[in-house]
Each structure stands twice: as structure tokens, then as C-alpha cells.
XYZ file of C-alpha atoms in Angstrom:
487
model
C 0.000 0.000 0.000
C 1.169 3.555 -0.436
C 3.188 5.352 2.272
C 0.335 8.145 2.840
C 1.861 8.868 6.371
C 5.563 9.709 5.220
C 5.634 13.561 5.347
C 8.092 13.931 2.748
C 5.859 12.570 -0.024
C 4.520 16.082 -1.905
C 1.090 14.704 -1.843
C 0.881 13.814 1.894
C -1.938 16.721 2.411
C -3.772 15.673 -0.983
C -3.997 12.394 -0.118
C -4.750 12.330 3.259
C -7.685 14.500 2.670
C -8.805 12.400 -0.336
C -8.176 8.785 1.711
C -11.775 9.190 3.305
C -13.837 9.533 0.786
C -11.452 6.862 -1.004
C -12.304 4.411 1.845
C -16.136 5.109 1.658
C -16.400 4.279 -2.498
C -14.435 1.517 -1.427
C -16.826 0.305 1.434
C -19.306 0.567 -1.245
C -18.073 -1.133 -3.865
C -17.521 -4.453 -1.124
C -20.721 -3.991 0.233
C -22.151 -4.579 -3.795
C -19.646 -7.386 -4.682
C -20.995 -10.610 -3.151
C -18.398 -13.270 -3.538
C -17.793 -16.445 -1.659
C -14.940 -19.359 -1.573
C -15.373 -21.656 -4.402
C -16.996 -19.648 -6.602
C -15.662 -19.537 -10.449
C -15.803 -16.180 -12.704
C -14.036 -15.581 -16.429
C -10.714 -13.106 -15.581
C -8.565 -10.584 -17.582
C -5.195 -10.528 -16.137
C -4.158 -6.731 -16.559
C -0.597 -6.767 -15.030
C 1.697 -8.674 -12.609
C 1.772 -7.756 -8.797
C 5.373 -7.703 -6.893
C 5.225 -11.204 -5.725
C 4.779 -12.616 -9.378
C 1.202 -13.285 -9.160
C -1.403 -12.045 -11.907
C -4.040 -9.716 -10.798
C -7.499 -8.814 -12.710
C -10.342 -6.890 -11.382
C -14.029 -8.587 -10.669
C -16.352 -6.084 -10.233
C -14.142 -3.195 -9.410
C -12.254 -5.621 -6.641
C -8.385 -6.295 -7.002
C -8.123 -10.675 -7.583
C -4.485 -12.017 -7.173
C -3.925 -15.514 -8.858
C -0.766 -17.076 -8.483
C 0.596 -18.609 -11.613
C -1.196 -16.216 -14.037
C -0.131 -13.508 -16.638
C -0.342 -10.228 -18.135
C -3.345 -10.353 -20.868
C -4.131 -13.856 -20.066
C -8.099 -14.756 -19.890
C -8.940 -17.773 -17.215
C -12.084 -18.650 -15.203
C -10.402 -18.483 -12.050
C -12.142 -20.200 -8.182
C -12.055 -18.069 -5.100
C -9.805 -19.247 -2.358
C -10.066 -16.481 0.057
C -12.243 -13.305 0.180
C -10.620 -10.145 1.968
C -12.364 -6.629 2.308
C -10.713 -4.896 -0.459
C -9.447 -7.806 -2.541
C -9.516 -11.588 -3.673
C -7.371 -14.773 -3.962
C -7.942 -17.293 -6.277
C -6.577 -19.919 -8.514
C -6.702 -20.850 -12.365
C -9.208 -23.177 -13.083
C -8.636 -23.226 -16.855
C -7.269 -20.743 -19.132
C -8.946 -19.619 -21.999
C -6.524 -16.822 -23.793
C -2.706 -18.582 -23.314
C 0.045 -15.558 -23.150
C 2.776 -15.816 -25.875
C 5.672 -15.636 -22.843
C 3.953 -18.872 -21.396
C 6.749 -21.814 -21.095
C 6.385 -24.942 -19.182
C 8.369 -25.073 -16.240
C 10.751 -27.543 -15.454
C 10.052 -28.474 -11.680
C 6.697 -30.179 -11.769
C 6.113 -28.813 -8.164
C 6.564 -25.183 -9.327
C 3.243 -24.143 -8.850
C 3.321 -25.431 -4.570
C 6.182 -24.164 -3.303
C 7.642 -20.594 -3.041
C 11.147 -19.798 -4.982
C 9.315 -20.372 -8.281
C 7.031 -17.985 -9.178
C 8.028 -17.210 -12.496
C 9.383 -20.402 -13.463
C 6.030 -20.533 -16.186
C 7.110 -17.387 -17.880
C 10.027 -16.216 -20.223
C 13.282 -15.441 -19.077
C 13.513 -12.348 -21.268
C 9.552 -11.291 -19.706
C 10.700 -12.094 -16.637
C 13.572 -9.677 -16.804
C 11.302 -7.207 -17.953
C 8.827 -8.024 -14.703
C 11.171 -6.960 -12.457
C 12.367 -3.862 -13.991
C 8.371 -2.993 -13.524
C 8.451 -4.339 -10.044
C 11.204 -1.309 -9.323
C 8.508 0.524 -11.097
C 5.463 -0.155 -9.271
C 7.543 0.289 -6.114
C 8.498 3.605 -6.935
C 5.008 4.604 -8.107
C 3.311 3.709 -4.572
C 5.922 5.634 -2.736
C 6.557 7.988 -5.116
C 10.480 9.416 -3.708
C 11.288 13.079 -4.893
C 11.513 12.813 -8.572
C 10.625 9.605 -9.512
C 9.076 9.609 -12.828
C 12.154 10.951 -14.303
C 14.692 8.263 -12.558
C 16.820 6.267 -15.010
C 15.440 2.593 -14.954
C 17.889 0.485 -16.788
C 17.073 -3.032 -18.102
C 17.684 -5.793 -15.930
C 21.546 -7.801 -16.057
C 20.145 -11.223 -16.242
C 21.649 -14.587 -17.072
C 22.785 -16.954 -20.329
C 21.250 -19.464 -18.573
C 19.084 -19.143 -15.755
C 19.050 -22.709 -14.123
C 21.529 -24.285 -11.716
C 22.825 -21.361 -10.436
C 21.959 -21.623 -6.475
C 24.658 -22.279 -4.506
C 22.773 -23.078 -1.112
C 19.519 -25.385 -0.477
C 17.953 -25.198 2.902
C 15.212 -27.867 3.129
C 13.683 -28.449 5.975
C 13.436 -32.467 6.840
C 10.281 -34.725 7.822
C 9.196 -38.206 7.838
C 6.016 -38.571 6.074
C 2.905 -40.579 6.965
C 4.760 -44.165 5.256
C 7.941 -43.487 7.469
C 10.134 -42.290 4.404
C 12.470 -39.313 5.674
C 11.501 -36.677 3.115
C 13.804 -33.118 2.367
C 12.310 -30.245 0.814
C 10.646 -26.744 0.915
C 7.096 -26.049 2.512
C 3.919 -25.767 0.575
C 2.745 -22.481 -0.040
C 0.988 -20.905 3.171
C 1.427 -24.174 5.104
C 3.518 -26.291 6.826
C 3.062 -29.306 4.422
C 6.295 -30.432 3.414
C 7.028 -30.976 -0.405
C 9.796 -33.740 -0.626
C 12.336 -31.924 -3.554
C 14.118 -35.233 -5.021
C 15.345 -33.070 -7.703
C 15.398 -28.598 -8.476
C 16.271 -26.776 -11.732
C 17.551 -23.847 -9.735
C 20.111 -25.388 -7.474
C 23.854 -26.322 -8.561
C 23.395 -29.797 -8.893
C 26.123 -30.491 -6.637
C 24.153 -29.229 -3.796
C 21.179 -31.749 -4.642
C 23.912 -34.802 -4.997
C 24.563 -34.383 -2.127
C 21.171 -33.716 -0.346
C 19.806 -36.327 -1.488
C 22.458 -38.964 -0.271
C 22.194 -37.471 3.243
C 18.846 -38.091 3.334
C 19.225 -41.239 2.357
C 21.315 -42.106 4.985
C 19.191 -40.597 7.881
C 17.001 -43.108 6.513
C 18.949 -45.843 6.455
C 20.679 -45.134 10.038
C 16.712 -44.942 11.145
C 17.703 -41.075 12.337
C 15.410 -39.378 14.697
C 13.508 -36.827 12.482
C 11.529 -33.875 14.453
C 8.318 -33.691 14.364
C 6.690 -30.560 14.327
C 3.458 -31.709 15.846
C 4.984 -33.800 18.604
C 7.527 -31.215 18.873
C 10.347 -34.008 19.214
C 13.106 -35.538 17.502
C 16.526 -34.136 16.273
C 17.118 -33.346 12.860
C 15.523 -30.595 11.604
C 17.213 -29.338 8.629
C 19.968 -29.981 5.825
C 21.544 -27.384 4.442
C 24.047 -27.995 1.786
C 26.333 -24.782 0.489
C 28.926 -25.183 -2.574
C 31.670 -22.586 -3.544
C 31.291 -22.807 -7.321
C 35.109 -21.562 -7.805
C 36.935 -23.967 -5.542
C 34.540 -26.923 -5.313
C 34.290 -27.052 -1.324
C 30.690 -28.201 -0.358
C 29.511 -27.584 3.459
C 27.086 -29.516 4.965
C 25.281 -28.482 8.522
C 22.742 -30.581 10.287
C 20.134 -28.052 11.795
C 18.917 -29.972 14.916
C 16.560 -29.864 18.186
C 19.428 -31.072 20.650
C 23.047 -31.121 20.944
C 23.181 -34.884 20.858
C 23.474 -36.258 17.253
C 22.525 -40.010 17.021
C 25.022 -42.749 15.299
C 27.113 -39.286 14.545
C 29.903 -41.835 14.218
C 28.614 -44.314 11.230
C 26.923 -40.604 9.551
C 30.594 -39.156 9.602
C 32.015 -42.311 8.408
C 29.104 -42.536 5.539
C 29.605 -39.229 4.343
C 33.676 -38.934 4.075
C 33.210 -42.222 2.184
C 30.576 -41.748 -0.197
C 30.723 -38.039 -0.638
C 34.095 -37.168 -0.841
C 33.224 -33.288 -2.134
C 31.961 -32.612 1.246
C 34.795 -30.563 2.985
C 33.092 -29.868 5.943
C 30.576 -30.761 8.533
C 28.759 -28.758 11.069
C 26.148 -28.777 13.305
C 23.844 -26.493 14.074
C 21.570 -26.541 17.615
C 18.125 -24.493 17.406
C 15.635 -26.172 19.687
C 12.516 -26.188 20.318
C 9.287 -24.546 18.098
C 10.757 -21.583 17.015
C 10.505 -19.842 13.219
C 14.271 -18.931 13.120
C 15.926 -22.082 10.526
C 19.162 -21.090 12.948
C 20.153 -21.674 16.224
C 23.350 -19.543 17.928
C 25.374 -22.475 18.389
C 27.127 -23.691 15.921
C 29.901 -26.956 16.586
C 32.425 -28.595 14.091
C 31.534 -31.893 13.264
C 34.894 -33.033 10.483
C 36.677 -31.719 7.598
C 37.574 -27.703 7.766
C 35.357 -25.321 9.808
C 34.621 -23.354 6.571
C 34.819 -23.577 2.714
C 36.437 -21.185 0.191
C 34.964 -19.005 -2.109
C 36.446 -16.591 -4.709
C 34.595 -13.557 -6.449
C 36.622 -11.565 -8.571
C 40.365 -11.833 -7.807
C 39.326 -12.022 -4.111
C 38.902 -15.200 -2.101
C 36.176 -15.239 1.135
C 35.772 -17.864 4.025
C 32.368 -19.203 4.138
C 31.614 -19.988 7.749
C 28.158 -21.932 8.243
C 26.101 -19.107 8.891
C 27.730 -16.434 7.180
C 25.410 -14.597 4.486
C 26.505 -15.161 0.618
C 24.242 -14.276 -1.803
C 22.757 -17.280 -3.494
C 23.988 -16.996 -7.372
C 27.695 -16.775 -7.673
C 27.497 -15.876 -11.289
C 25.222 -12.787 -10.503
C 26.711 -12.111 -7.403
C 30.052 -10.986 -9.154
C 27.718 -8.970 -12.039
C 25.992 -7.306 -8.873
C 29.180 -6.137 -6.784
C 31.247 -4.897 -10.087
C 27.938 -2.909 -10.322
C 28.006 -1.440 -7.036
C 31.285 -0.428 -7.594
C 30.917 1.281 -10.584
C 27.922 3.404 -9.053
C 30.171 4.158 -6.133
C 32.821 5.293 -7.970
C 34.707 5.713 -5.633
C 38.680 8.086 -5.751
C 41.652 7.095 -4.613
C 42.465 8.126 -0.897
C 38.320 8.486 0.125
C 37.318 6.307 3.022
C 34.104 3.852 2.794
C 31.459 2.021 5.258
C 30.652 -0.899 4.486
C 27.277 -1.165 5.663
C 25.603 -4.568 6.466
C 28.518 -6.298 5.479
C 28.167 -9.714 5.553
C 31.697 -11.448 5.175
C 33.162 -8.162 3.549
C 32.521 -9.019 0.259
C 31.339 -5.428 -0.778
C 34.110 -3.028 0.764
C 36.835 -5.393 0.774
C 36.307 -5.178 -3.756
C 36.765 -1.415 -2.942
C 39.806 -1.413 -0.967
C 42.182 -1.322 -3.479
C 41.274 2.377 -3.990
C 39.864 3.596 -0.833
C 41.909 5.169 2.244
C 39.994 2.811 4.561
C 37.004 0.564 4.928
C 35.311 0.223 7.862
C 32.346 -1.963 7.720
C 29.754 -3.907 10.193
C 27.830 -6.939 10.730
C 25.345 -8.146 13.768
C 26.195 -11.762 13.383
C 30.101 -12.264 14.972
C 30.789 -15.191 12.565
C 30.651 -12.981 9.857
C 32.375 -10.169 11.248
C 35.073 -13.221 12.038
C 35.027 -13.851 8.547
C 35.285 -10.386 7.136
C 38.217 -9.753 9.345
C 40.098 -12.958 8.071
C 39.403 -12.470 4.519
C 40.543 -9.260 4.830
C 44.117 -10.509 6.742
C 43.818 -13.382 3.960
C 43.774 -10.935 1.071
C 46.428 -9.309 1.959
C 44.417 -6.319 2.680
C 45.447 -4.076 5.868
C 43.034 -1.152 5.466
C 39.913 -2.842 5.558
C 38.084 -3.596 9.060
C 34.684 -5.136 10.436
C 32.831 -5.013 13.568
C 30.254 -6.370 15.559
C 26.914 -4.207 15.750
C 24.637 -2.584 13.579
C 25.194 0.144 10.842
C 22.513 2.375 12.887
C 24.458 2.118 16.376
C 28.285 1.951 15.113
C 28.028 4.436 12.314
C 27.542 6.870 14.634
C 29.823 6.286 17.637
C 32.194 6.430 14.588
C 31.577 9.741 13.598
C 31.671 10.961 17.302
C 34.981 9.352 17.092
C 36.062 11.872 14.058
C 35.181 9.604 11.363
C 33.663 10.629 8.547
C 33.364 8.682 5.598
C 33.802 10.339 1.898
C 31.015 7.005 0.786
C 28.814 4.827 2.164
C 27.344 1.647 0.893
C 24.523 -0.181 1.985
C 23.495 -3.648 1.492
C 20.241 -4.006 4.190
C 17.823 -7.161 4.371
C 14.305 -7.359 2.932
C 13.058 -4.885 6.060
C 15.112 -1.982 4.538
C 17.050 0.747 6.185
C 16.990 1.304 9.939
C 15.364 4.818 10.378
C 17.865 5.543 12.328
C 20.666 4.656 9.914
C 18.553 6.970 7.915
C 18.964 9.673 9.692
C 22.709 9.517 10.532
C 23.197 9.174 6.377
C 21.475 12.666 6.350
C 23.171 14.285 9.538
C 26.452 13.701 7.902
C 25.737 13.604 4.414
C 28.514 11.602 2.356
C 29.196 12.667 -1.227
C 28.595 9.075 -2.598
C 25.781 6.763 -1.393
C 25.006 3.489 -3.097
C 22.061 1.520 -1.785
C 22.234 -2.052 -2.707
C 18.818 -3.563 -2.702
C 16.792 -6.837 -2.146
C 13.520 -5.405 -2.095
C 12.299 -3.013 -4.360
C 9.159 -1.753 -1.976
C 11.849 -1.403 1.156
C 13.711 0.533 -1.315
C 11.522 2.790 -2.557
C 10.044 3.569 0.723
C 13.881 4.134 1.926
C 14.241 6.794 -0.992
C 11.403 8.553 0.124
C 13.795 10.047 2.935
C 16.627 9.504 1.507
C 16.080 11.797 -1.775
C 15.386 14.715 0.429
C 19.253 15.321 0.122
C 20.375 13.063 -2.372
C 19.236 12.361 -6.070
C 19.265 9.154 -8.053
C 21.333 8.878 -10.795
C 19.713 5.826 -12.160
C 18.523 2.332 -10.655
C 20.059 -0.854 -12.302
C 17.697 -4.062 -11.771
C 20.193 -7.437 -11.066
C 18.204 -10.755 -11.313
C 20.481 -13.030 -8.802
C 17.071 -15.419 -8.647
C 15.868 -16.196 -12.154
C 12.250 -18.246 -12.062
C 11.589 -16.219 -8.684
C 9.662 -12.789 -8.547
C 12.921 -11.880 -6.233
C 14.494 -8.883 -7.516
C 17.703 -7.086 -6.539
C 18.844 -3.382 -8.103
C 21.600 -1.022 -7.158
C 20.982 2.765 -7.090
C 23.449 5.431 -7.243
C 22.755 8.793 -5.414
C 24.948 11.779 -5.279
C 24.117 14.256 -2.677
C 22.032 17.507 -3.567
C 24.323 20.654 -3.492
């Protein structure tokens, strides 16, 4: 929905005073639209909505069906009735869209992670230079319809390129230990025996495992009962040194027949380099616990992007698409442009991989993380890189960056990498209080983003915004905006 409290949007007053009477022709219109679950109605799809889903209007009310496209015609059947809006699903599809391709995962349609798997790969890279779009239009920063949207950097070829699966592990109602992703809106477990999107490497290996925690008779948890051990496999490949990590996710410390596991794995899956563990008990929606133990092999794997090589501790954030990741970064850098002898934060670091690609030029880097591992990591890559002007801390970018200034320093740049939640307001306002020349915001979610810019653009304009797909057949969508700051 549009930000109609944020008081630096120019139509704040408008639309505040308009929202009433908006509400009331809205009450209206549900009040004359009589619709219940079940029911079937013929559907133009007029455009795509953010998450990849098609939406149409029935009788003036917004309808959001998954696996539908632009211009499509279906007879769709309710599956949920809101005030203002619909859900529903295709029933059958009368008018097929020309970017319509059959996707390769037959379970594409359940699970999340594939929303766009049924469409183009050149359409979908024009989806989610719209998505930026549509952002930007329901927040509507200073300027907006003039900003430089550049066509999406996309991929030769958009399968295999995950470099992580997280499935979450079950036994299912015959006994057979099952690994996979959750249905969508549930907690029904789909059992992934194979997935287009992941480096197959990662799925060799998966599957194996969970073939021995069958064979070993492993206790699997059980949601319901809320007992058991194993809760989750996560398998994570460096695509430029071929280390593989696995990490059992689990309810307890204690591991059952770790021994025979350990000796299975180092014999029949010899890429495996290393072997954690993972303990996050009890009912919790967090995949990770805070402990993490070594189980064999090294206590990390290798990865290299660019002429730079990075540690990979279990837990340490690496975006998922190796290929991309390196298109994404070199991007970052560009819009930074950063001069020789200017200093740099490094914001939401991760394991450094942003500011350490910059400190060849830069005076100094100082970066931070919240999760020590990482920091760990960024400080060691940086050490193992030879690079001595580079360093990481624990905390966050909204408490550190700050205390830093106090300090006396005051960075020439800033770069910022935040999750799907977006800035911190307070990181906000300490970008604005001292007011770096360069800003580059790297971005996971376009609707964070544009919110973000909202603020941001009251002292900073945007050059242009250049759309990244790192997750081809997803409606996931990552861009990179360069601001310079207003004179």
C-alpha cells in the first residue's frame, strides 16, 4: 500500500484529505460485490503484482492468482475473500500468453522460490524492472518519474545457479524421511528429489544425506509432537573452488550414530569438505540456532569472487547466485565510484565481500555486521587478502556508524546492502546528519527501497537504478541505485 503517512511525499496533504472519501467508495463497492470461496468467474489478467502473481479486477475488486499472466483470460475459483481484494486460482485458461513456457520443476506451482518459473526469461527480466517501477510509483520518492530505470543484467542461462539449499526435513505418513521446501501458506512439506535452480552439486549431495538418515533410522523432528533431532539440511557449494559444506540443523546437541553418519559421508561423498552442526531447539521460526559446533573436515569452505577469495563460515550470508553475485558487486562499484584516498562504510557487510572489492582504492574501509561469525570472517578475509586497510565489527550500521563519527570519522562514501526490512530509520537519519558525497544503496527489495528513498532523496538524487536478477524463475528482484548528494 502507499506510504500516505511519510511527510516527505509532496502529496501527503492531498492524499490524506482524499483517503476518506477513497475508503467510503471503497466500502461501497464491497458492500455490492458478493463473492464467496469456491466460486468460479471468467478473468482478464491486466498486469503482474510484486510477488509474481497475476491480478485482474471482478467487479471493481483487485483478484491475485498465483501462476497467471499479463493479458491472459482464465475462469479463475475463489480461495479467500478479503475486504478490499480476492485470492484465487486458475481453473482453466482460456486466452494462453505468448511468454507462457512450461516449467521444469513439476512442483513449481506449490512451493515458493518459483514464481516465475512458467514465464520467459527475457519477460521475466522485464517483470522486475516494472516491479522497481510499481515500487516507486506507490511511494513515489522526490523525482521519480524521471529516474533512469535500466534493463535488468540477467543470465545466459538461468538454471543451476543456487549455490545453497535449505530444506527443511520430515518423515512422512509411510515413514520415508523426506527433504524439501514447505507448501505455499502451510507447513506441508514438499519432498524436492530433484530442483532446476540449485547447482546440482548441492542436490547430490542432499539427497544422499537423506538417504542415509534413513537408512541409520535417524530421529527426524516432528513438528506436531515437537520431538526428535534433525531438523534441517543445508548444503552450500563454492562454485570456484569446489568445497561443499554440509550443517545438520537440529533440536538437541546430541546427534545419534554421529559416528557411522561421519564415516558414511567422508566415504561416499568425498566433495563434502566440511561438517557442522547447528543446535536451534525447540518450536521456534528462526531455521538457525546460535550455536554452531564442528563436526569433520575444515570449519569453513572457500569461495572466490573476482580476484578475491572469502571464508564461508556456516552461517555467514553469501548471496545465493555466484554468477550474478560478481555482475551485482562490479555494479556497485561502478555506481560508487569511488577516488583514490576516500574512506568507505561498508554497511551490512556480511563477510566483507562489498568493501573489501573497494579497498584497493579507498583510504579505509570500515564496515559492520550483527552476526560475529561474519564479522570473524570479514576480518580474516581481509588478513587473507592481503588487505590491511579494511576492518569489520560487531553491531549494527545504525548504532556503530555513529559512535564512529563521534569518534572523528567521517566517511567520503557509504554503501549499503540491508535485508528485505530496509534501512533502519535511524541509519537513515545519521546518512542525512552527515551527508557523504557518494551513497550506493544495494537492494533486495524493491518496496523497502523505494520507501527508503522517500527520505533519503530529500538530500540526495538518483542517478539511475540498475535491476540485477540473482534469482531467475523467482519474482525476487535485486537493483543497485546510485545517489549523489544535492548541493
Amino acid at each position: 500500500m502507499a506510504n500516505y503517512e511519510s511527510k516527505n511525499h509532496r502529496g501527503y496533504h492531498r492524499d490524506r484529505n482524499q483517503r476518506p472519501h477513497q475508503d467510503q467508495r471503497r466500502a461501497r463497492q464491497t458492500e455490492r460485490v458478493q463473492v464467496e470461496v469456491g466460486q468460479r468467474f471468467p478473468l482478464t489478467i491486466k498486469r503482474m503484482g510484486i510477488n509474481g502473481e497475476g491480478i485482474g479486477y471482478y467487479k471493481r475488486m483487485a483478484v491475485f492468482v498465483p501462476g497467471a499472466l499479463t493479458n491472459e483470460e482464465a475462469v479463475v475459483e475463489v480461495t479467500s475473500v478479503a475486504t478490499r481484494y480476492l485470492r484465487a486460482k486458475v481453473h482453466r485458461i482460456r486466452k494462453t500468453s505468448p511468454h507462457r513456457v512450461e516449467p521444469r520443476d513439476s512442483y513449481a506451482d506449490q512451493v515458493g522460490g518459483f514464481e516465475l518459473e512458467h514465464l520467459d526469461y527475457p519477460a521475466q527480466l522485464a517483470f522486475k524492472r516494472d516491479v522497481v517501477a510499481q515500487a516507486l510509483e506507490r511511494y513515489q520518492p522526490e523525482g521519480f518519474h524521471s529516474y533512469d530505470l535500466r534493463p535488468t543484467l540477467g543470465m545466459k542461462d538461468p538454471y543451476g545457479y543456487r549455490n545453497k539449499a535449505q530444506f527443511q526435513v520430515r518423515r512422512n505418513a509411510e515413514g520415508q524421511v523426506e527433504a524439501g521446501l514447505y507448501a505455499e501458506r502451510s507447513h506441508d512439506l514438499i519432498d524436492l528429489p530433484t530442483c532446476s535452480v540449485q547447482m546440482p552439486v548441492t542436490m547430490t549431495v542432499m539427497r544422499a544425506v537423506v538417504a542415509m538418515l534413513q537408512d541409520l533410522d535417524m530421529p527426524i523432528y516432528d513438528e506436531e509432537q515437537k520431538s526428535g533431532i534433525v531438523k534441517t539440511l543445508v548444503v552450500r557449494a563454492a562454485a570456484h573452488t569446489d568445497d561443499v559444506q554440509l550443517v545438520f540443523i537440529t533440536n538437541s546437541p546430541k546427534l545419534p550414530h554421529k559416528r557411522e553418519l561421519l564415516e558414511r559421508i567422508a566415504n561416499e561423498l568425498p566433495q563434502v569438505t566440511s561438517v557442522m552442526q547447528n543446535i536451534n531447539p525447540g518450536e521456534t521460526s528462526l531455521v538457525w540456532g546460535d550455536d554452531t559446533r564442528h563436526l569433520a573436515g575444515a570449519e569453513a569452505i572457500t569461495e572466490k569472487l573476482g580476484d578475491l577469495t572469502f571464508k564461508l563460515s556456516a552461517r555467514a550470508f553469501l548471496q545465493l547466485n555466484p554468477a550474478q553475485t560478481e555482475v551485482l558487486y562490479d555494479e556497485a562499484k561502478k555506481a560508487l565510484d569511488l577516488q583514490p584516498g576516500q574512506t568507505v562504510v561498508d554497511a551490512y557487510a556480511g563477510i566483507g565481500t562489498i568493501g573489501l572489492s573497494l579497498a584497493d582504492v579507498a583510504a579505509e574501509v570500515r564496515g559492520m555486521e550483527i552476526i560475529p561469525e561474519a564479522v570473524d570472517d570479514a576480518n580474516a578475509n581481509a588478513a587473507a587478502n592481503g588487505i590491511t586497510n579494511a576492518h569489520y565489527e560487531v553491531g549494527t550500521a545504525e548504532d556503530l556508524l555513529p559512535k564512529w563519527v563521534m569518534a572523528g570519522f567521517r566517511p567520503d562514501a557509504i554503501v549499503v546492502d540491508p535485508p528485505r526490512t530496509g534501512l533502519d530509520a535511524t541509519l537513515i537519519e545519521t546518512i542525512l546528519a552527515i551527508r557523504p558525497s557518494k551513497l550506493v544503496y544495494v537492494s533486495c527489495n524493491p518496496s523497502t527501497l523505494a520507501k527508503d528513498l522517500v527520505d533519503l532523496t530529500t538530500d540526495y538524487r538518483v542517478e539511475y537504478i540498475q535491476s540485477v536478477d540473482m534469482m531467475p524463475q523467482t519474482a525476487r528482484c535485486e537493483a543497485v541505485v546510485k545517489l549523489t548528494r544535492r548541493q
